[in-house]
Amino acid sequence: MSAAPVTLTEDELRRLKAPARRERLFRIASYFSPLLLLLLWELSSQFNLIDRRFFPAPSAIAGTAWRMTVSLELFQHIGATLRRVGIGYVMGAVPGIVMGLILGLSRPARRVLGPIFAALYPVPKIAILPLILLIFGVGDASKFVVIAIGVFFLMFYNTMGGVMQTPQIYMDVARNAGATRFQTFRRIAFPAALPSIFTGLKLAAGSSYIIIAAAEFLGARSGVGFFIWASWQTFAVSRMFVGIVVISVMGYLTILALEALERRFVPWAKH
Amino acid sequence: MATVQEAVRPAAMQQAQPAIEVSHLTKAFYDSEGDRVTLAVSDVSFSVARGEFVCIVGPSGCGKTTVLRILAGLEEKLSGTVKLHSATPPAMVFQEASVLPWLTVSENIAFPLSLKGVSRARQDARVRDMLALTGLAEFATARPHQLSGGMKQRVSVARALVDDREILLMDEPFGALDEQTRLVLQQELLRIWETTGKTVVFITHSVDEALTLADRVLVMSPRPGTLISNLTVPFERPRDVVEMRRDKRFWDMTYEVWRLLASPARA
């Protein structure tokens, strides 16, 4: 098929392209609109429209952040939090994915074991933190466990959902090709569930940071959560804001990294 | 010329040793929620000769797909017997997009071989042959989402042929394609069938597709599906899917099948 030569007038072309041009403008504006909020905050604080003791100006927070970065004080806390989240995340995600695949594929396993997970899932992870501290002590082990529990359920339910939504035709293809049960598991159920697994991984990353912040408030001597809580107790408000920004950025970057992995490993899904 | 081709047709030659024998096949489904039993296939008997191309034609929901799935071992029969005289299990080409989206075209075609621990070199050689046979050579590394519906069905056909099984079961493989693409693929399928000599059972709801492809057409009634006719298609091979539409017999047979399908009395 060959396109007809363009024989439109200047004016027609301009009108034809106008919506696309407007769309580009909106996109540029969308990058700056969050900054507008920051600017509003800065001005409100500078002109004493809001209480500076509770809401120090963003410029003041940035100054504190800079000093803490130079003194390397921040990195020790970031490192401690990252280690806990990383280890707990893997401890929860791997068994969550495996159990999700098993229960997704096997109706008997789902019927028998499903209710156990359904009963445990709604327990708030923070609510059992004291119990976990009792069992695993105040060290890092208790942090790994509480994160692992939170991550496990998200991975379990997302993976199982992904497997159960696998079109029957893919299972038929495997069966007709002579796949064993394990081959069906590895070559069909797992890749079919990958998009859901990545959804779970992203949700679990977000919830890991929520859990670690709370866990470090209560029982830790390091970590960003501890730092936020300690700053609040000493009324070092701008340090506290630095902690809040740091942990938010950590969560954001983790999700960006997972999205990059998703594009790499799930190239067939729409992003 | 035509009579010579008639004589070497595998179906005519080897009528004596059937590849598939189905007798008194019955299949029902039970819906426990409504406590309802649906009779899908009722007392179906037929046989398919080695190397023969048989089409089963019938309206939607007549149980023709169920018959094929039972032959493929994907569905349990309720009663009757199904005998496959073949050293290999039948290969199936499915109705809708059954190409695995996470694999490339080549990986999809190699899938059955990769499950059986066939060496990499042997897999690659087979896949190359299949890509050439199905006209997919340029698309070896493409992902399914980059392919048109027709191309995807070519991949399905290539995958079904790759491990060289004797019986090929095709479940409305071209049903979702536009008329032009369908004609092209019908011609290609005939060419492939003529070079491979497989026994083919092909399901379709399209009467002219059945007449275009088959040595024999089995006509099924609406549910509960039962065979109402067994027609031998007289056209010589190799066939030209467009040219054969100039043959008056083609339209006479089309008319005959339509009359059978339309008759409420189920002749």
XYZ file of C-alpha atoms in Angstrom:
538
model
C 0.000 0.000 0.000
C 1.541 3.350 -0.967
C 0.559 6.618 0.674
C -0.943 9.284 -1.541
C 1.305 12.342 -1.933
C 0.498 14.987 0.637
C -1.443 17.787 -0.999
C -2.794 19.598 2.046
C -2.591 23.330 2.561
C -0.419 24.897 5.272
C -3.515 25.684 7.292
C -4.937 22.157 7.005
C -1.613 20.688 8.129
C -1.466 23.070 11.091
C -4.952 22.095 12.220
C -4.191 18.407 11.645
C -1.146 18.554 13.900
C -2.597 20.839 16.583
C -3.771 18.090 19.005
C -0.355 16.399 18.961
C 1.341 19.731 19.696
C -0.986 20.384 22.635
C -0.281 16.883 23.935
C 3.464 17.618 23.918
C 2.896 20.796 25.917
C 0.846 18.914 28.507
C 3.566 16.319 28.829
C 6.213 18.965 29.505
C 3.905 20.619 32.050
C 3.365 17.252 33.771
C 7.071 17.097 34.657
C 6.943 20.454 36.378
C 3.612 20.317 38.191
C 5.016 18.440 41.250
C 7.712 21.116 41.514
C 4.930 23.678 41.769
C 3.800 22.055 45.010
C 7.355 22.264 46.345
C 7.549 25.935 45.368
C 4.257 26.633 47.139
C 5.603 24.938 50.260
C 8.860 26.930 50.087
C 7.025 30.242 49.785
C 4.493 29.401 52.505
C 7.320 28.534 54.849
C 9.424 31.583 53.946
C 6.483 33.900 54.545
C 5.481 32.127 57.768
C 2.137 31.022 56.388
C 2.788 27.578 57.873
C 4.534 26.707 61.122
C 8.238 26.423 60.318
C 8.862 24.186 63.316
C 6.696 21.464 61.759
C 7.216 22.280 58.097
C 10.696 23.631 57.531
C 11.223 25.073 54.043
C 12.308 22.551 51.402
C 15.510 24.570 51.004
C 16.284 24.082 54.707
C 15.602 20.337 54.423
C 17.865 20.180 51.374
C 20.614 21.879 53.388
C 20.280 19.311 56.188
C 20.311 16.506 53.636
C 23.485 17.881 52.098
C 25.289 18.054 55.454
C 24.215 14.510 56.301
C 25.359 13.257 52.914
C 28.764 14.865 53.310
C 29.168 13.431 56.816
C 28.195 9.982 55.413
C 25.770 9.662 58.341
C 22.873 8.862 55.999
C 24.528 6.031 54.139
C 24.909 3.846 57.197
C 21.150 4.038 57.754
C 20.335 3.493 54.096
C 22.638 0.466 54.037
C 21.023 -1.080 57.127
C 17.510 -0.625 55.741
C 18.430 -1.905 52.280
C 20.028 -5.035 53.740
C 16.943 -5.848 55.806
C 14.526 -5.182 52.964
C 16.674 -7.072 50.442
C 17.111 -10.215 52.514
C 13.540 -10.254 53.847
C 12.172 -9.636 50.347
C 13.981 -12.613 48.831
C 13.084 -14.811 51.831
C 9.403 -14.019 51.225
C 9.285 -13.812 47.438
C 10.859 -17.169 46.553
C 8.561 -19.378 48.651
C 5.613 -17.112 47.742
C 6.176 -17.666 44.025
C 6.749 -21.417 44.423
C 3.643 -21.936 46.563
C 1.620 -19.729 44.215
C 2.654 -21.857 41.240
C 1.853 -25.102 43.060
C -1.557 -24.017 44.332
C -2.345 -22.339 41.022
C -1.709 -25.530 39.067
C -3.127 -28.110 41.465
C -6.763 -27.939 42.347
C -6.433 -30.428 45.245
C -3.572 -28.403 46.784
C -5.641 -25.244 46.381
C -8.694 -26.807 48.001
C -6.764 -28.190 50.963
C -4.094 -25.542 51.636
C -5.867 -22.453 50.263
C -7.952 -21.827 53.407
C -4.807 -21.809 55.592
C -3.319 -18.923 53.612
C -6.676 -17.184 53.386
C -6.959 -17.296 57.188
C -3.438 -15.957 57.806
C -3.340 -13.295 55.100
C -5.570 -10.660 56.761
C -3.460 -10.524 59.960
C -1.741 -7.102 59.863
C 2.002 -7.709 59.654
C 2.765 -4.843 62.046
C 0.372 -6.304 64.605
C 2.466 -9.435 64.911
C 5.765 -7.552 65.126
C 5.896 -7.851 68.946
C 5.395 -11.591 68.614
C 8.151 -11.787 66.028
C 10.470 -9.716 68.227
C 9.718 -12.174 71.020
C 10.627 -15.154 68.886
C 13.489 -13.790 66.790
C 14.903 -11.142 69.122
C 15.523 -7.478 68.496
C 18.275 -8.122 65.930
C 17.977 -8.142 62.144
C 16.421 -11.627 62.070
C 13.073 -10.271 63.253
C 13.147 -7.594 60.497
C 13.849 -10.208 57.813
C 10.973 -12.319 59.068
C 8.354 -9.596 59.269
C 9.200 -8.384 55.750
C 9.294 -11.948 54.427
C 5.817 -12.605 55.797
C 4.403 -9.482 54.160
C 6.108 -10.216 50.832
C 5.171 -13.906 50.901
C 1.426 -13.322 50.835
C 1.534 -10.726 48.064
C 3.711 -12.972 45.914
C 1.647 -16.031 46.724
C -1.685 -14.483 45.745
C -0.390 -12.700 42.661
C 1.422 -15.783 41.361
C -1.528 -18.079 42.016
C -3.848 -15.617 40.267
C -1.484 -15.450 37.302
C -1.315 -19.224 36.968
C -5.082 -19.612 37.266
C -5.608 -17.052 34.520
C -3.347 -18.958 32.118
C -5.430 -19.629 29.010
C -6.399 -23.310 28.951
C -5.114 -23.501 25.395
C -1.486 -23.112 26.580
C -2.000 -26.084 28.902
C -3.480 -28.054 26.002
C -0.497 -27.149 23.833
C 1.877 -28.460 26.510
C -0.112 -31.630 26.954
C -0.316 -32.295 23.236
C 3.437 -31.691 22.933
C 3.963 -34.352 25.606
C 5.077 -32.122 28.500
C 5.570 -33.702 31.919
C 4.014 -32.077 34.964
C 7.257 -30.375 35.883
C 7.766 -29.152 32.289
C 4.255 -27.693 32.292
C 5.128 -25.973 35.563
C 8.409 -24.488 34.324
C 7.710 -23.874 30.637
C 4.041 -22.812 30.763
C 2.734 -21.878 34.221
C 5.770 -19.833 35.253
C 6.092 -17.683 32.118
C 2.316 -17.296 31.895
C 2.295 -16.022 35.486
C 5.331 -13.725 35.027
C 3.321 -10.542 34.363
C 1.341 -11.158 37.577
C 4.534 -12.084 39.415
C 6.000 -8.705 38.485
C 2.848 -6.944 39.653
C 3.317 -8.791 42.950
C 7.006 -7.890 43.135
C 6.190 -4.192 42.740
C 3.406 -4.259 45.312
C 5.632 -6.223 47.688
C 8.477 -3.713 47.281
C 6.168 -0.884 48.300
C 4.822 -2.797 51.250
C 8.352 -3.863 52.343
C 9.293 -0.232 52.917
C 6.118 0.391 54.906
C 6.857 -2.615 57.092
C 10.556 -1.842 57.558
C 9.847 1.770 58.528
C 7.442 0.629 61.234
C 9.724 -2.179 62.375
C 12.671 0.187 62.673
C 10.583 2.701 64.643
C 10.027 0.087 67.289
C 13.072 -2.089 67.581
C 16.250 -0.989 65.872
C 19.397 1.044 66.430
C 19.969 1.786 62.750
C 18.070 2.179 59.506
C 16.086 4.970 57.946
C 13.010 4.140 60.023
C 15.046 4.360 63.227
C 16.508 7.647 61.965
C 13.045 9.149 61.345
C 11.836 8.081 64.780
C 14.998 9.279 66.565
C 14.778 12.642 64.772
C 11.163 13.054 65.843
C 12.022 12.246 69.446
C 14.731 14.905 69.473
C 12.456 17.286 67.561
C 14.966 17.482 64.710
C 12.162 18.061 62.235
C 14.201 18.839 59.158
C 16.269 15.646 59.753
C 13.007 13.751 60.036
C 11.909 15.121 56.655
C 15.215 14.030 55.163
C 14.478 10.510 56.422
C 10.989 10.571 54.921
C 12.295 11.735 51.549
C 15.121 9.187 51.591
C 12.866 6.197 52.272
C 10.363 7.401 49.647
C 13.124 7.722 47.069
C 14.403 4.245 47.992
C 10.951 2.788 47.346
C 10.618 4.709 44.101
C 14.009 3.559 42.809
C 13.260 -0.051 43.770
C 10.078 0.039 41.729
C 11.894 1.664 38.782
C 14.462 -1.153 38.924
C 11.695 -3.780 39.002
C 10.029 -2.119 36.018
C 13.305 -2.277 34.101
C 13.576 -5.983 34.958
C 9.969 -6.460 33.857
C 10.647 -4.911 30.459
C 13.663 -7.197 30.132
C 11.949 -10.447 31.193
C 8.347 -9.898 30.108
C 8.860 -8.290 26.719
C 5.596 -9.758 25.412
C 3.323 -7.992 27.908
C 2.080 -4.469 27.286
C 3.673 -1.859 29.528
C -3.393 -36.842 -16.359
C -6.187 -36.457 -13.864
C -6.801 -40.165 -13.736
C -3.153 -40.876 -12.937
C -3.305 -38.520 -9.986
C -6.530 -40.119 -8.926
C -4.793 -43.470 -8.846
C -1.910 -42.437 -6.575
C -4.089 -40.673 -4.019
C -3.063 -42.185 -0.697
C -6.645 -42.467 0.437
C -7.632 -44.546 -2.536
C -4.479 -46.595 -2.337
C -4.410 -47.531 1.312
C -8.055 -47.723 2.220
C -7.322 -51.102 3.760
C -5.266 -49.936 6.735
C -7.051 -47.216 8.708
C -5.059 -44.815 10.886
C -8.042 -43.864 13.009
C -11.068 -45.972 13.926
C -13.853 -44.443 15.970
C -16.929 -46.440 16.826
C -20.027 -45.526 18.783
C -18.275 -42.579 20.406
C -20.463 -40.769 22.917
C -19.563 -37.783 25.069
C -21.643 -35.844 27.569
C -20.892 -32.967 29.912
C -22.282 -32.596 33.393
C -22.902 -29.185 34.925
C -23.156 -29.727 38.676
C -24.477 -26.217 39.353
C -27.582 -26.594 37.226
C -27.595 -30.405 37.646
C -27.759 -30.576 33.858
C -26.399 -33.223 31.519
C -25.571 -32.110 27.974
C -25.129 -34.765 25.320
C -22.376 -33.342 23.100
C -21.566 -36.243 20.798
C -23.886 -39.143 20.193
C -22.918 -42.504 18.705
C -20.331 -41.275 16.208
C -18.507 -43.875 14.097
C -15.984 -43.274 11.313
C -12.568 -44.278 10.204
C -9.734 -42.428 8.509
C -7.311 -44.155 6.173
C -3.561 -43.680 6.462
C -2.567 -40.539 4.583
C -6.165 -39.469 4.091
C -7.390 -35.885 4.538
C -10.793 -35.897 6.236
C -12.821 -32.818 7.139
C -15.551 -32.834 9.739
C -18.037 -30.073 9.054
C -20.946 -28.992 11.164
C -22.535 -26.004 12.884
C -21.046 -24.383 15.982
C -21.631 -26.436 19.099
C -22.228 -29.699 17.247
C -19.452 -31.439 19.132
C -16.935 -31.621 16.286
C -14.220 -30.011 18.396
C -15.038 -32.451 21.195
C -14.485 -35.375 18.823
C -11.094 -33.952 17.892
C -10.098 -33.314 21.511
C -10.974 -36.911 22.348
C -8.774 -38.097 19.470
C -5.996 -35.870 20.827
C -6.383 -37.297 24.328
C -7.296 -33.887 25.738
C -10.793 -35.025 26.683
C -12.120 -38.297 28.097
C -14.763 -40.136 26.131
C -17.877 -41.375 27.912
C -18.315 -44.531 25.876
C -17.433 -46.104 22.536
C -13.979 -46.923 21.243
C -11.233 -44.827 19.688
C -8.317 -46.618 18.071
C -5.277 -44.821 16.722
C -2.991 -47.032 14.664
C 0.066 -44.872 14.910
C 3.456 -45.082 16.585
C 3.270 -41.447 17.717
C 0.518 -39.532 19.522
C -1.429 -37.176 17.234
C -0.262 -33.569 16.866
C -2.827 -30.810 17.202
C -3.261 -27.410 15.593
C -5.630 -25.344 17.728
C -8.471 -23.025 16.873
C -7.309 -19.732 18.360
C -3.927 -18.224 18.947
C -2.129 -21.014 20.735
C 1.331 -19.666 20.026
C 3.153 -19.106 23.321
C 3.699 -15.346 23.644
C 6.899 -15.621 25.699
C 8.758 -17.578 23.018
C 10.054 -16.448 19.634
C 8.723 -18.050 16.452
C 11.657 -20.494 16.358
C 11.319 -21.366 20.033
C 7.599 -21.954 19.581
C 8.219 -24.324 16.701
C 10.967 -26.135 18.627
C 8.771 -26.461 21.743
C 7.744 -30.144 21.345
C 11.349 -31.123 20.550
C 12.752 -29.126 23.467
C 10.573 -31.117 25.881
C 12.067 -34.392 24.744
C 15.735 -33.582 25.148
C 16.441 -33.502 21.413
C 19.926 -32.088 20.768
C 20.228 -28.389 20.008
C 21.699 -29.038 16.570
C 18.890 -31.399 15.619
C 16.277 -28.954 16.927
C 17.778 -26.105 14.906
C 17.861 -28.212 11.755
C 14.225 -29.278 12.162
C 13.109 -25.730 12.934
C 14.907 -24.434 9.838
C 13.092 -27.003 7.711
C 9.729 -26.115 9.255
C 10.331 -22.364 8.827
C 11.037 -22.974 5.154
C 8.080 -25.332 4.727
C 5.595 -22.884 6.270
C 7.059 -19.734 4.707
C 8.228 -18.255 7.997
C 11.972 -18.075 7.316
C 12.086 -14.295 7.708
C 10.252 -14.415 11.028
C 12.469 -16.873 12.912
C 13.322 -14.464 15.726
C 10.046 -12.515 15.764
C 7.789 -12.504 18.815
C 4.177 -13.648 18.387
C 2.754 -10.201 19.181
C 4.546 -8.888 16.095
C 2.776 -11.393 13.819
C -0.561 -11.274 12.002
C -3.218 -13.896 12.727
C -2.302 -15.817 9.587
C 1.381 -15.878 10.524
C 0.548 -17.155 13.995
C -1.425 -20.024 12.510
C 1.549 -20.860 10.294
C 3.613 -21.111 13.481
C 0.999 -23.457 14.980
C 1.139 -25.645 11.899
C 4.957 -25.679 11.935
C 4.955 -26.634 15.628
C 2.545 -29.497 14.974
C 4.743 -30.814 12.169
C 8.128 -30.416 13.854
C 8.322 -33.766 15.612
C 6.937 -35.585 12.589
C 3.941 -37.363 14.069
C 1.809 -39.488 11.793
C -1.588 -37.973 12.574
C -2.385 -34.275 12.391
C -5.543 -32.962 14.069
C -6.629 -29.461 13.086
C -9.349 -27.645 14.998
C -10.694 -24.838 12.786
C -7.157 -23.504 12.379
C -8.184 -20.845 9.849
C -11.554 -19.987 11.389
C -10.521 -16.571 12.682
C -8.782 -15.418 9.493
C -10.030 -13.244 6.680
C -11.077 -14.904 3.437
C -7.936 -14.031 1.427
C -5.505 -15.216 4.092
C -7.577 -18.312 4.535
C -7.335 -19.198 0.829
C -3.564 -18.707 0.869
C -3.168 -20.917 3.929
C -5.468 -23.587 2.520
C -3.270 -23.778 -0.560
C -0.145 -23.946 1.596
C -1.649 -26.643 3.791
C -2.464 -28.752 0.737
C 1.106 -28.363 -0.483
C 2.475 -29.339 2.956
C 0.126 -32.293 3.206
C 1.178 -33.500 -0.230
C 4.862 -33.358 0.753
C 4.472 -34.923 4.196
C 1.747 -37.500 3.558
C 0.194 -37.099 7.015
C -3.178 -38.416 8.050
C -5.237 -35.284 8.686
C -8.521 -34.733 10.490
C -9.575 -31.130 9.949
C -12.519 -29.501 11.714
C -14.326 -26.605 10.102
C -17.722 -24.975 9.999
C -17.042 -23.781 6.467
C -18.474 -26.055 3.800
C -16.275 -24.755 1.021
C -13.164 -25.067 3.170
C -14.029 -28.728 3.722
C -14.577 -29.357 0.002
C -11.413 -27.484 -0.889
C -9.184 -29.550 1.357
C -10.640 -32.976 1.986
C -10.653 -36.400 0.388
C -13.767 -37.052 2.395
C -16.199 -34.821 4.284
C -18.067 -36.021 7.356
C -21.124 -33.899 8.062
C -22.337 -33.549 11.642
C -25.783 -32.527 12.825
C -26.397 -29.884 15.512
C -26.167 -31.004 19.140
C -26.164 -33.765 20.103
C -23.626 -34.178 17.325
C -23.990 -37.234 15.204
C -22.737 -38.043 11.713
C -25.371 -37.445 9.068
C -23.317 -37.899 5.942
C -20.017 -39.157 4.590
C -19.160 -37.634 1.210
C -16.217 -38.489 -1.003
C -14.744 -35.383 -2.624
C -13.895 -36.212 -6.234
C -11.425 -33.442 -7.147
C -8.032 -34.514 -8.403
C -4.813 -33.528 -6.707
C -2.795 -31.418 -6.545
C -5.600 -28.909 -6.171
C -5.649 -25.205 -6.894
C -7.928 -23.661 -4.294
C -9.027 -20.871 -6.638
C -9.266 -22.811 -9.878
C -11.340 -25.605 -8.356
C -14.106 -23.085 -7.797
C -14.701 -23.108 -11.561
C -15.677 -26.766 -11.326
C -19.449 -27.174 -11.328
C -19.165 -30.234 -9.061
C -17.732 -27.973 -6.342
C -20.946 -25.957 -6.230
C -23.162 -29.016 -6.576
C -21.487 -30.529 -3.533
C -21.646 -27.234 -1.631
C -25.372 -27.216 -2.297
C -25.708 -30.829 -1.197
C -23.893 -30.254 2.106
C -25.856 -27.080 2.810
C -29.072 -28.971 2.222
C -27.973 -31.599 4.735
C -27.017 -28.987 7.305
C -30.204 -27.033 6.850
C -32.559 -29.984 6.975
C -34.255 -30.093 10.369
C -35.120 -33.757 9.893
C -31.414 -34.728 9.858
C -31.523 -36.929 6.790
